[in-house]
């Protein structure tokens, strides 16, 4: 399965969750820096990932 990993555009964290409270709600939220917005970075799994 080819999955895409979403990153926070501000802090590059992958700890992102959706605000799914409404049918038109397309906001992403970052748990790390508190960013929220429709813009998000998408990367393929093969992209460089630096963990810790
Ligand atoms: Zn962030």
XYZ file of C-alpha atoms and ligand atoms in Angstrom:
53
model
C 0.000 0.000 0.000
C 1.428 3.335 -0.971
C 0.787 5.690 1.818
C 1.544 9.315 2.073
C 2.892 10.832 5.184
C 1.760 14.277 6.117
C 4.076 16.707 7.790
C 3.434 19.931 9.575
C 4.698 22.795 7.375
C 5.890 24.602 10.436
C 7.794 22.034 12.464
C 7.803 19.026 10.114
C 6.173 16.907 12.744
C 4.117 13.957 11.602
C 1.931 14.174 14.644
C -0.964 15.598 12.666
C -4.622 15.028 13.136
C -7.743 16.105 11.322
C -10.477 18.298 12.578
C -13.464 16.307 11.395
C -16.193 18.138 13.149
C -17.904 19.216 9.928
C -18.350 18.046 6.345
C -16.332 20.985 5.064
C -13.728 20.881 7.732
C -10.407 20.206 6.096
C -8.156 21.633 8.697
C -5.087 19.855 9.879
C -3.814 20.287 13.360
C -0.344 19.746 14.652
C -0.027 18.454 18.158
C 3.556 19.554 18.380
C 3.523 23.240 17.524
C -0.177 23.937 17.500
C -0.337 24.745 13.792
C -3.726 24.469 12.177
C -4.668 25.109 8.581
C -5.599 23.577 5.279
C -2.031 23.568 4.007
C 0.026 20.539 4.874
C 3.135 18.867 3.547
C 2.710 15.500 1.917
C 5.596 13.147 1.412
C 5.892 9.614 0.143
C 6.983 6.978 2.561
C 10.305 6.700 0.811
C 11.125 10.292 1.513
C 13.787 10.999 4.017
C 12.561 10.577 7.497
C 14.523 11.653 10.470
C 13.253 10.245 13.663
C 14.992 11.342 16.790
Zn 3.873 21.577 13.825
